[in-house]
Coordinates of C-alpha atoms in Angstrom, one line a residue:
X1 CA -0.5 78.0 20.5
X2 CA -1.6 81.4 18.7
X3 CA -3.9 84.1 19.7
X4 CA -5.8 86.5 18.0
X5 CA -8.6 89.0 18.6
X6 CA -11.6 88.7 16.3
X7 CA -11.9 91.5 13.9
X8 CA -14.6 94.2 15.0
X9 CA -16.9 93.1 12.3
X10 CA -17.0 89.6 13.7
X11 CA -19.6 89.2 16.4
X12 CA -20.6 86.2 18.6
X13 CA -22.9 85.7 21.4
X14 CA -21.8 85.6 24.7
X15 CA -23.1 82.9 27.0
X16 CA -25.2 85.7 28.9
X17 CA -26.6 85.9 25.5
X18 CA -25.0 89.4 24.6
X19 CA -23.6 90.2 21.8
X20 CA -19.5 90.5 22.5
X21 CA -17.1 91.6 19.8
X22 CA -13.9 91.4 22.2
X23 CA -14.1 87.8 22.3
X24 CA -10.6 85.9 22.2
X25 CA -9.9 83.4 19.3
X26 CA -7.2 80.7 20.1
X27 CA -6.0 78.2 17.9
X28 CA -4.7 75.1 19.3
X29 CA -2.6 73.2 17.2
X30 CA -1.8 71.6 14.6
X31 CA 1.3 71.2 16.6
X32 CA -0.4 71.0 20.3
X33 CA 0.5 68.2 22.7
X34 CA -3.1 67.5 23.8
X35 CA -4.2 66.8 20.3
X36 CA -2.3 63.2 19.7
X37 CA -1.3 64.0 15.8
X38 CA -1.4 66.8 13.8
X39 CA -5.4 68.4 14.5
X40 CA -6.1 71.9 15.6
X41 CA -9.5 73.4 17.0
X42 CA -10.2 77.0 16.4
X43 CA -11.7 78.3 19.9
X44 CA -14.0 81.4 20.1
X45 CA -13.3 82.1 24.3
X46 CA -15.3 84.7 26.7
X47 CA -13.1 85.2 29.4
X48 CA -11.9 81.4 30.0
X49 CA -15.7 80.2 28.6
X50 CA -16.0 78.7 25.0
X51 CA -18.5 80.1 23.5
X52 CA -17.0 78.4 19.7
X53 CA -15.2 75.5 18.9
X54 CA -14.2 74.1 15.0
X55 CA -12.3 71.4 14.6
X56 CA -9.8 70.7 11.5
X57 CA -8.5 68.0 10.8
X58 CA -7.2 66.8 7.3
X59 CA -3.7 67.2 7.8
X60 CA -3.0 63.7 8.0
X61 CA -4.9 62.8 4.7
X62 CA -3.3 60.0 2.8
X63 CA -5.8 59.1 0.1
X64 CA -6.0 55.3 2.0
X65 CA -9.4 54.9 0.7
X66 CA -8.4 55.6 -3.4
X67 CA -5.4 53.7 -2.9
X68 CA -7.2 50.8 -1.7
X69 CA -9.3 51.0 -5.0
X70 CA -6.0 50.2 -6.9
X71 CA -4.5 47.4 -4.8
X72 CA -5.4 44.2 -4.8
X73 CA -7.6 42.9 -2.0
X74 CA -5.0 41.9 0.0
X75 CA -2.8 44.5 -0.6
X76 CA -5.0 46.4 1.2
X77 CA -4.6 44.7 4.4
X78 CA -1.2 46.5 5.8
X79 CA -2.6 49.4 4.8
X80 CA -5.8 49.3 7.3
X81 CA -2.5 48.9 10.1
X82 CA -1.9 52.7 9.6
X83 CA -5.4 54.1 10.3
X84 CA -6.1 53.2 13.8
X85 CA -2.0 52.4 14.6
X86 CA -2.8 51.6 18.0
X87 CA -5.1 49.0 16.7
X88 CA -4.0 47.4 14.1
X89 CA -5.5 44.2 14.7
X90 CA -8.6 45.2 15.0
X91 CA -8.4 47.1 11.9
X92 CA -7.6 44.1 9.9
X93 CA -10.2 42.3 11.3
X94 CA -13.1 44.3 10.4
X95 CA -11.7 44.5 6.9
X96 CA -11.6 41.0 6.6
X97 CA -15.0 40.3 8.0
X98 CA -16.1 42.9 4.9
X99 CA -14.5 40.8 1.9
X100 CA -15.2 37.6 4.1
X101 CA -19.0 38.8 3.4
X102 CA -18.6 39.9 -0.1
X103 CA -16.7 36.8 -1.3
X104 CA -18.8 33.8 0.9
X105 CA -15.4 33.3 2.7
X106 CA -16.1 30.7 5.9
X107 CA -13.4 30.8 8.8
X108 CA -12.0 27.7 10.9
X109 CA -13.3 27.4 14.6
X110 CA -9.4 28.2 15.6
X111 CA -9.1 30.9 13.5
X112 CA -12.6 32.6 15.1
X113 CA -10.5 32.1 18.8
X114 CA -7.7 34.0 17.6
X115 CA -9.4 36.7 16.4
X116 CA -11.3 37.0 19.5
X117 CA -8.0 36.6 21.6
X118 CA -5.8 39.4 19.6
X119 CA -8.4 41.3 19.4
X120 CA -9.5 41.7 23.1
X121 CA -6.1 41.9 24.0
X122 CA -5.7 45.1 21.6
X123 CA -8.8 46.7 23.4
X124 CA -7.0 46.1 26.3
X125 CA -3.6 47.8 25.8
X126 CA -6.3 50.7 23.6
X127 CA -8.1 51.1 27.1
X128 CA -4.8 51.5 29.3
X129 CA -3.1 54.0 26.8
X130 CA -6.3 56.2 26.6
X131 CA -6.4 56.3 30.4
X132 CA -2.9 57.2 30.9
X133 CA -3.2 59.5 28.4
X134 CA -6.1 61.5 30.0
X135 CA -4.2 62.1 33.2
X136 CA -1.8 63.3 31.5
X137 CA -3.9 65.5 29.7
X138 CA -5.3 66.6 33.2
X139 CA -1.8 67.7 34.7
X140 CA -1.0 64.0 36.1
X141 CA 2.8 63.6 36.6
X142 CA 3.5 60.6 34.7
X143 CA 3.0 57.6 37.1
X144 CA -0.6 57.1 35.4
X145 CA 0.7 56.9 32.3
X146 CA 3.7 54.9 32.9
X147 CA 1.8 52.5 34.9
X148 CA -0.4 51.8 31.7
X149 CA 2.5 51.5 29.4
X150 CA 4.3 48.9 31.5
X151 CA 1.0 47.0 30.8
X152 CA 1.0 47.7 27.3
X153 CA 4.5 46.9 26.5
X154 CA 3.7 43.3 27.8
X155 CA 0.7 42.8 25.3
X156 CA 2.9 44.7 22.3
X157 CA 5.2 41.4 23.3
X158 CA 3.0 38.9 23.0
X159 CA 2.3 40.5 19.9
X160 CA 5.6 40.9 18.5
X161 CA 6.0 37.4 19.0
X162 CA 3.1 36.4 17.1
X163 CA 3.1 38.5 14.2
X164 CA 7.0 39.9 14.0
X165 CA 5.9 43.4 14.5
X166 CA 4.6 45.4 17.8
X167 CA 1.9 47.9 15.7
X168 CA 1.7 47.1 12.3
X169 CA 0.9 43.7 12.7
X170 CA -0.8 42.7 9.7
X171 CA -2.6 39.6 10.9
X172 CA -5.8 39.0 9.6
X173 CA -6.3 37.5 6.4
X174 CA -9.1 36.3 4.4
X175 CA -11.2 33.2 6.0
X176 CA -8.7 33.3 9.0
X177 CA -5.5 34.7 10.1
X178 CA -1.4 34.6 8.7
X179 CA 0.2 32.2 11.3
X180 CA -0.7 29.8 13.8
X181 CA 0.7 30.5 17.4
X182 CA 4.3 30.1 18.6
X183 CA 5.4 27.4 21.3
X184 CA 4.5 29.1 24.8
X185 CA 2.5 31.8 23.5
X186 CA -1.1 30.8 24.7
X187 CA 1.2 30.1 28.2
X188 CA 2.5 33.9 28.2
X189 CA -0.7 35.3 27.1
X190 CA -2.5 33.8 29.9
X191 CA -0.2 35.2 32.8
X192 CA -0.4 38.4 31.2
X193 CA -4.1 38.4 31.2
X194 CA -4.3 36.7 34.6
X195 CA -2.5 39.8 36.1
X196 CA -4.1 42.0 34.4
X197 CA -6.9 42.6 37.4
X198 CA -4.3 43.4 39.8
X199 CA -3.1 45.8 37.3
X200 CA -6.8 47.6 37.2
X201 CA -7.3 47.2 41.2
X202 CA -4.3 49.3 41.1
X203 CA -5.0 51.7 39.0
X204 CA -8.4 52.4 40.5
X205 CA -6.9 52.7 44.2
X206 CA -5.1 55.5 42.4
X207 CA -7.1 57.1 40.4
X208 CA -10.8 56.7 40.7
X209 CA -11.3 58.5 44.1
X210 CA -9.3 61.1 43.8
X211 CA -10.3 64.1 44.4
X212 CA -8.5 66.1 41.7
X213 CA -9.7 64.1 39.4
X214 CA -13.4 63.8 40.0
X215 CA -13.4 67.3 40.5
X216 CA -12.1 67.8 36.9
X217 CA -14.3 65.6 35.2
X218 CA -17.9 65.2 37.1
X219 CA -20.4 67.3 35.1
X220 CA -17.6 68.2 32.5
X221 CA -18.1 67.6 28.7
X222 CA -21.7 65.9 29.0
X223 CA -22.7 64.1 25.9
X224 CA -26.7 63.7 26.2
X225 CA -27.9 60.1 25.4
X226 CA -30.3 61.6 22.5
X227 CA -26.9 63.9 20.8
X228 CA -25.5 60.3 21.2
X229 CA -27.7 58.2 19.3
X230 CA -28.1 61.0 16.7
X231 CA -24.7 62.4 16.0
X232 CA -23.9 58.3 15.0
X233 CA -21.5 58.2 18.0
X234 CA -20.5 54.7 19.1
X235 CA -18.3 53.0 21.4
X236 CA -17.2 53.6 25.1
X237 CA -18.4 56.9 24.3
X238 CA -22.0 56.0 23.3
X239 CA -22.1 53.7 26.3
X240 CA -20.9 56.5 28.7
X241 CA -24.0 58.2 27.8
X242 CA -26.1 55.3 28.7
X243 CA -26.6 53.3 25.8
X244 CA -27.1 50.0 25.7
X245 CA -25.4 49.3 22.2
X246 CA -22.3 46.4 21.6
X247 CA -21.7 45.0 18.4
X248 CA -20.4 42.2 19.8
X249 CA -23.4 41.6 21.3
X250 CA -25.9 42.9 18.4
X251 CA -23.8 41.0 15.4
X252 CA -22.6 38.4 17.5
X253 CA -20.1 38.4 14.6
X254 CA -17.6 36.3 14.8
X255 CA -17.7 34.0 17.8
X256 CA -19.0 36.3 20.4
X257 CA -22.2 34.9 21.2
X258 CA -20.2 32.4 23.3
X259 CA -18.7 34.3 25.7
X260 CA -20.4 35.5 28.9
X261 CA -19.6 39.5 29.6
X262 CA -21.2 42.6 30.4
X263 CA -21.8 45.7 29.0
X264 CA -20.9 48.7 31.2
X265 CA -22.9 51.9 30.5
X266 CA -22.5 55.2 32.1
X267 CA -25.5 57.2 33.8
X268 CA -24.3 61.1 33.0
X269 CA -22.2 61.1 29.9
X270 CA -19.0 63.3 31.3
X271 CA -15.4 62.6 31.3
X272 CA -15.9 60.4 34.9
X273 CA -18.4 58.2 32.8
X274 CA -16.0 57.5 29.9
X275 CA -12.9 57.1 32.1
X276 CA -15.2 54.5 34.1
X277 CA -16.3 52.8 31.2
X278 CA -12.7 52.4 29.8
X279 CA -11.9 50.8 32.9
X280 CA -14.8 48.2 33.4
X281 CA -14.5 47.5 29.8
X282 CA -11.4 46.1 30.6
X283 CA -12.3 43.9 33.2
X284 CA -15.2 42.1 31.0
X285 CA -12.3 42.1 28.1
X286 CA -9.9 40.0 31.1
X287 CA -13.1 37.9 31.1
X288 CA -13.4 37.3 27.7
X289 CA -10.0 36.4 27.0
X290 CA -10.1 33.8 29.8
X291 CA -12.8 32.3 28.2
X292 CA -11.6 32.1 24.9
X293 CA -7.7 31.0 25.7
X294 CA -9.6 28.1 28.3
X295 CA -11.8 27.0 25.0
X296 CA -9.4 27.2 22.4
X297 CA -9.5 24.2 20.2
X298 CA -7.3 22.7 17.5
X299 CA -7.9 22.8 13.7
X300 CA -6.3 24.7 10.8
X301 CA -6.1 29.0 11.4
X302 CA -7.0 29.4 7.9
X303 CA -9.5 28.0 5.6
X304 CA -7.3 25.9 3.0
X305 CA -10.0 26.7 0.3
X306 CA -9.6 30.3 0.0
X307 CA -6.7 31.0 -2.7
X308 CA -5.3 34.4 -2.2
X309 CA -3.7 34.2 -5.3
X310 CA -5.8 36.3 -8.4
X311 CA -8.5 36.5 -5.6
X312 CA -11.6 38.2 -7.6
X313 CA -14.9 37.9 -5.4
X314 CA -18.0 37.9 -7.4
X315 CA -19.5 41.2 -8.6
X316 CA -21.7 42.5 -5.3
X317 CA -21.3 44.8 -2.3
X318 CA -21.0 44.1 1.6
X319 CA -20.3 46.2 5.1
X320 CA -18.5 44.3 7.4
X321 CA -18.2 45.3 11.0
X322 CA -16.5 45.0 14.5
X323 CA -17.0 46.2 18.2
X324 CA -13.1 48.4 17.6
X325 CA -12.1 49.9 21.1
X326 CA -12.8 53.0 19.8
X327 CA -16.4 52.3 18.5
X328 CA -18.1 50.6 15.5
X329 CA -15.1 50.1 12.8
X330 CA -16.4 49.2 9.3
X331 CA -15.7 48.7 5.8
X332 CA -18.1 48.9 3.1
X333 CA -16.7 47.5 -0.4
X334 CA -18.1 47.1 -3.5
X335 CA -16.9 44.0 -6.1
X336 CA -16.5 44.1 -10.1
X337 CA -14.9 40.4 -10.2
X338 CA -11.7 42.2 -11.0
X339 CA -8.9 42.0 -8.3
X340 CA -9.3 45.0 -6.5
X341 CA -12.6 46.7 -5.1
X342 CA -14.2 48.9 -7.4
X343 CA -15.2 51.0 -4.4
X344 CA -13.7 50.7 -1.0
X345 CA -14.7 52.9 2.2
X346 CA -14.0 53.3 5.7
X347 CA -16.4 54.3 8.4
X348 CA -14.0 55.8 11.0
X349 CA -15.0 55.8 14.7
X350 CA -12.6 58.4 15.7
X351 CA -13.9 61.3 13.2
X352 CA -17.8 60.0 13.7
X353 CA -17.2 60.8 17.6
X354 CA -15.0 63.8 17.0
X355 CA -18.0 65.6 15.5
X356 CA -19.6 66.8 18.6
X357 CA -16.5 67.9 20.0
X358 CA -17.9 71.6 20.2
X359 CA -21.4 70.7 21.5
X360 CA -19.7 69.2 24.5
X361 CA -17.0 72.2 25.1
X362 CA -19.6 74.7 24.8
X363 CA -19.7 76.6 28.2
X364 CA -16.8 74.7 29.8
X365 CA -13.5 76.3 30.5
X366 CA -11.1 76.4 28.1
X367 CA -8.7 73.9 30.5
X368 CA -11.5 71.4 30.2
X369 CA -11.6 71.2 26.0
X370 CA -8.4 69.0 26.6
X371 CA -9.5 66.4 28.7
X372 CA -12.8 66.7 26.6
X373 CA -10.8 65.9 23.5
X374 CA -9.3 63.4 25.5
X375 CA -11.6 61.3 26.5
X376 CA -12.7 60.8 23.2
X377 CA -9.8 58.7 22.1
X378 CA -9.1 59.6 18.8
X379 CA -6.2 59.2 16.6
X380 CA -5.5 61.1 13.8
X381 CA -4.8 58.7 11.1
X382 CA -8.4 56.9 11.4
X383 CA -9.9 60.7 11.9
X384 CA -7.9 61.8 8.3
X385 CA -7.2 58.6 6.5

């Protein structure tokens, strides 16, 4: 971290509304433990007060969405591993669900349950990361954390297992997914999500009382339901502010129209609200997932039609999009009827909800923009791409 006083000619407004040219300017980052990846936010500070906050990000860049405009269809599918890396799986999925639109591609009943299955089961191990990240973030020691890990190295199992790889997994394909599952899986899967409760009555007992920590996030970082809806935030953090808005529940893509759950919302839009939304989100993905591994039926995991060999969908467009733990994931592709996309875009959660970043540090302590930033739950290769 660097500091810097503003140059005399430089002049901001201090929160008493006076005009301050002694105001402190800090950058944090782009190396800066709190930021998860390579970000930095320039921070205009009166006294401990932020009084300015820009983000920049771009670091990161990798030109996914050009490249993707070169490679087949297919070929693009590892690549959508390495934006949200914590989430691979769901990253595949919503691409899939795009050229599934554009080409007319339908998917086996199985294949629906497994997509449902690995996907709530990435949302879970999403969820427990972010948590334990927070409290660190807050000055935890690293029980919090290491608690959510132990959790999250079991799911990385199951899906090492499945799909050969722990992050990068690569699953999805068109009109259903790459491999059927192993002996014992559906066995192991259900005593992991089984235990999973016990896991989040834990974690609660430790955390959601405590005093520490509802003194450092009550009334911290408030995100106003009508910033929300406007700024195109989605996800947990959209629902922290008290709206009522799931794509799994207004799509209904896939299969979810099945599956009883709730949708948590919070009533205040601070830090407490999105680190109690994380959690019940949780519980009503443990609820899913019981559902869905009880219902599972037989039948092919791929539709035997689609031939991903000189795969050329018909010249059109479609958006395809998914519920991702971090917010509304999507993929908006245009077709030529050559074999790649003629225009290929991502529309990531993590940089839509990073945007208002300032308007919620604005007035808080400078201690408080890293659990801020936190409870966003963004990673930098989704925010850069």
């Amino acid at each position: 971290m660097t500091t810097a006083t503003l140059p005399a000619s430089a002049t901001l407004t201090s929160p008493s509304g006076e005009t301050d040219t002694q105001l402190l300017e800090v950058s944090m980052g782009p190396q800066h433990p709190s930021t998860h990846g390579v970000f930095r936010m320039d921070v205009a500070l009166d006294g401990e007060h932020v009084v300015k906050l820009k983000p920049i990000f771009g670091y990161l860049h990798r030109n996914h969405e050009k490249i993707a405009e070169i490679e087949t269809y297919l070929g693009s599918m590892p690549y959508t591993d390495r934006l949200d890396y914590f989430c691979s799986i769901t990253n595949n999925w919503a691409y899939a669900l795009a050229v599934e639109k554009l080409a007319g591609i339908v998917v086996p009943e199985r294949a629906e349950y497994l997509r449902v299955i690995t996907g709530e089961l990435t949302r879970l191990q999403n969820h427990a990361s972010l948590v334990g990240f927070l409290m660190q973030d807050m000055g935890a020691s690293g029980t919090p954390l290491m608690y959510a890990f132990r959790e999250r190295e079991k799911i990385l199992d199951l899906f090492e297992s499945l799909t050969g790889a722990r992050m990068m997994c690569n699953y999805m394909r068109f009109g259903g997914c790459r491999c059927d599952l192993p002996e014992g899986w559906l066995q192991q899967a259900k005593q992991v999500v089984d235990a999973f409760p016990r896991f989040l009555d834990e974690f609660e007992r430790l955390l959601s009382s405590n005093e520490i920590l509802m003194a450092r996030t009550q009334g911290v970082g408030v995100l106003s339901k009508k910033l929300a809806i406007n700024a195109g935030v989605t996800g947990p953090m959209l629902r922290a502010s008290g709206v009522n808005y799931d794509l799994r529940k207004v799509d209904k893509y896939g299969i979810y129209d099945r599956f009883n759950f709730r949708v948590p919302l919070g009533e205040h839009g601070d830090v407490y609200d999105r680190y109690m939304i994380r959690l019940l989100e949780m519980r009503e993905s443990v609820s899913i997932l019981q559902q869905a591994i009880r219902d599972l039926p037989e039948g092919p995991f791929t539709d035997p039609k689609t031939k991903v060999r000189n795969f050329r969908p018909k010249p059109g467009e479609a958006y395809g999009r998914i519920e991702a733990p971090k917010g509304e994931l999507g993929f908006y592709l245009i077709s030529d009827g050559t074999p790649n996309p003629y225009r290929y875009r991502v529309r990531p959660p993590s940089l839509i909800n990073l945007t208002i970043l300032e308007d919620m540090c604005l007035g808080q302590n400078i201690a408080d923009v890293v659990i801020i930033l936190g409870s966003i739950d963004i990673v930098m290769g989704e925010v850069d791409r």
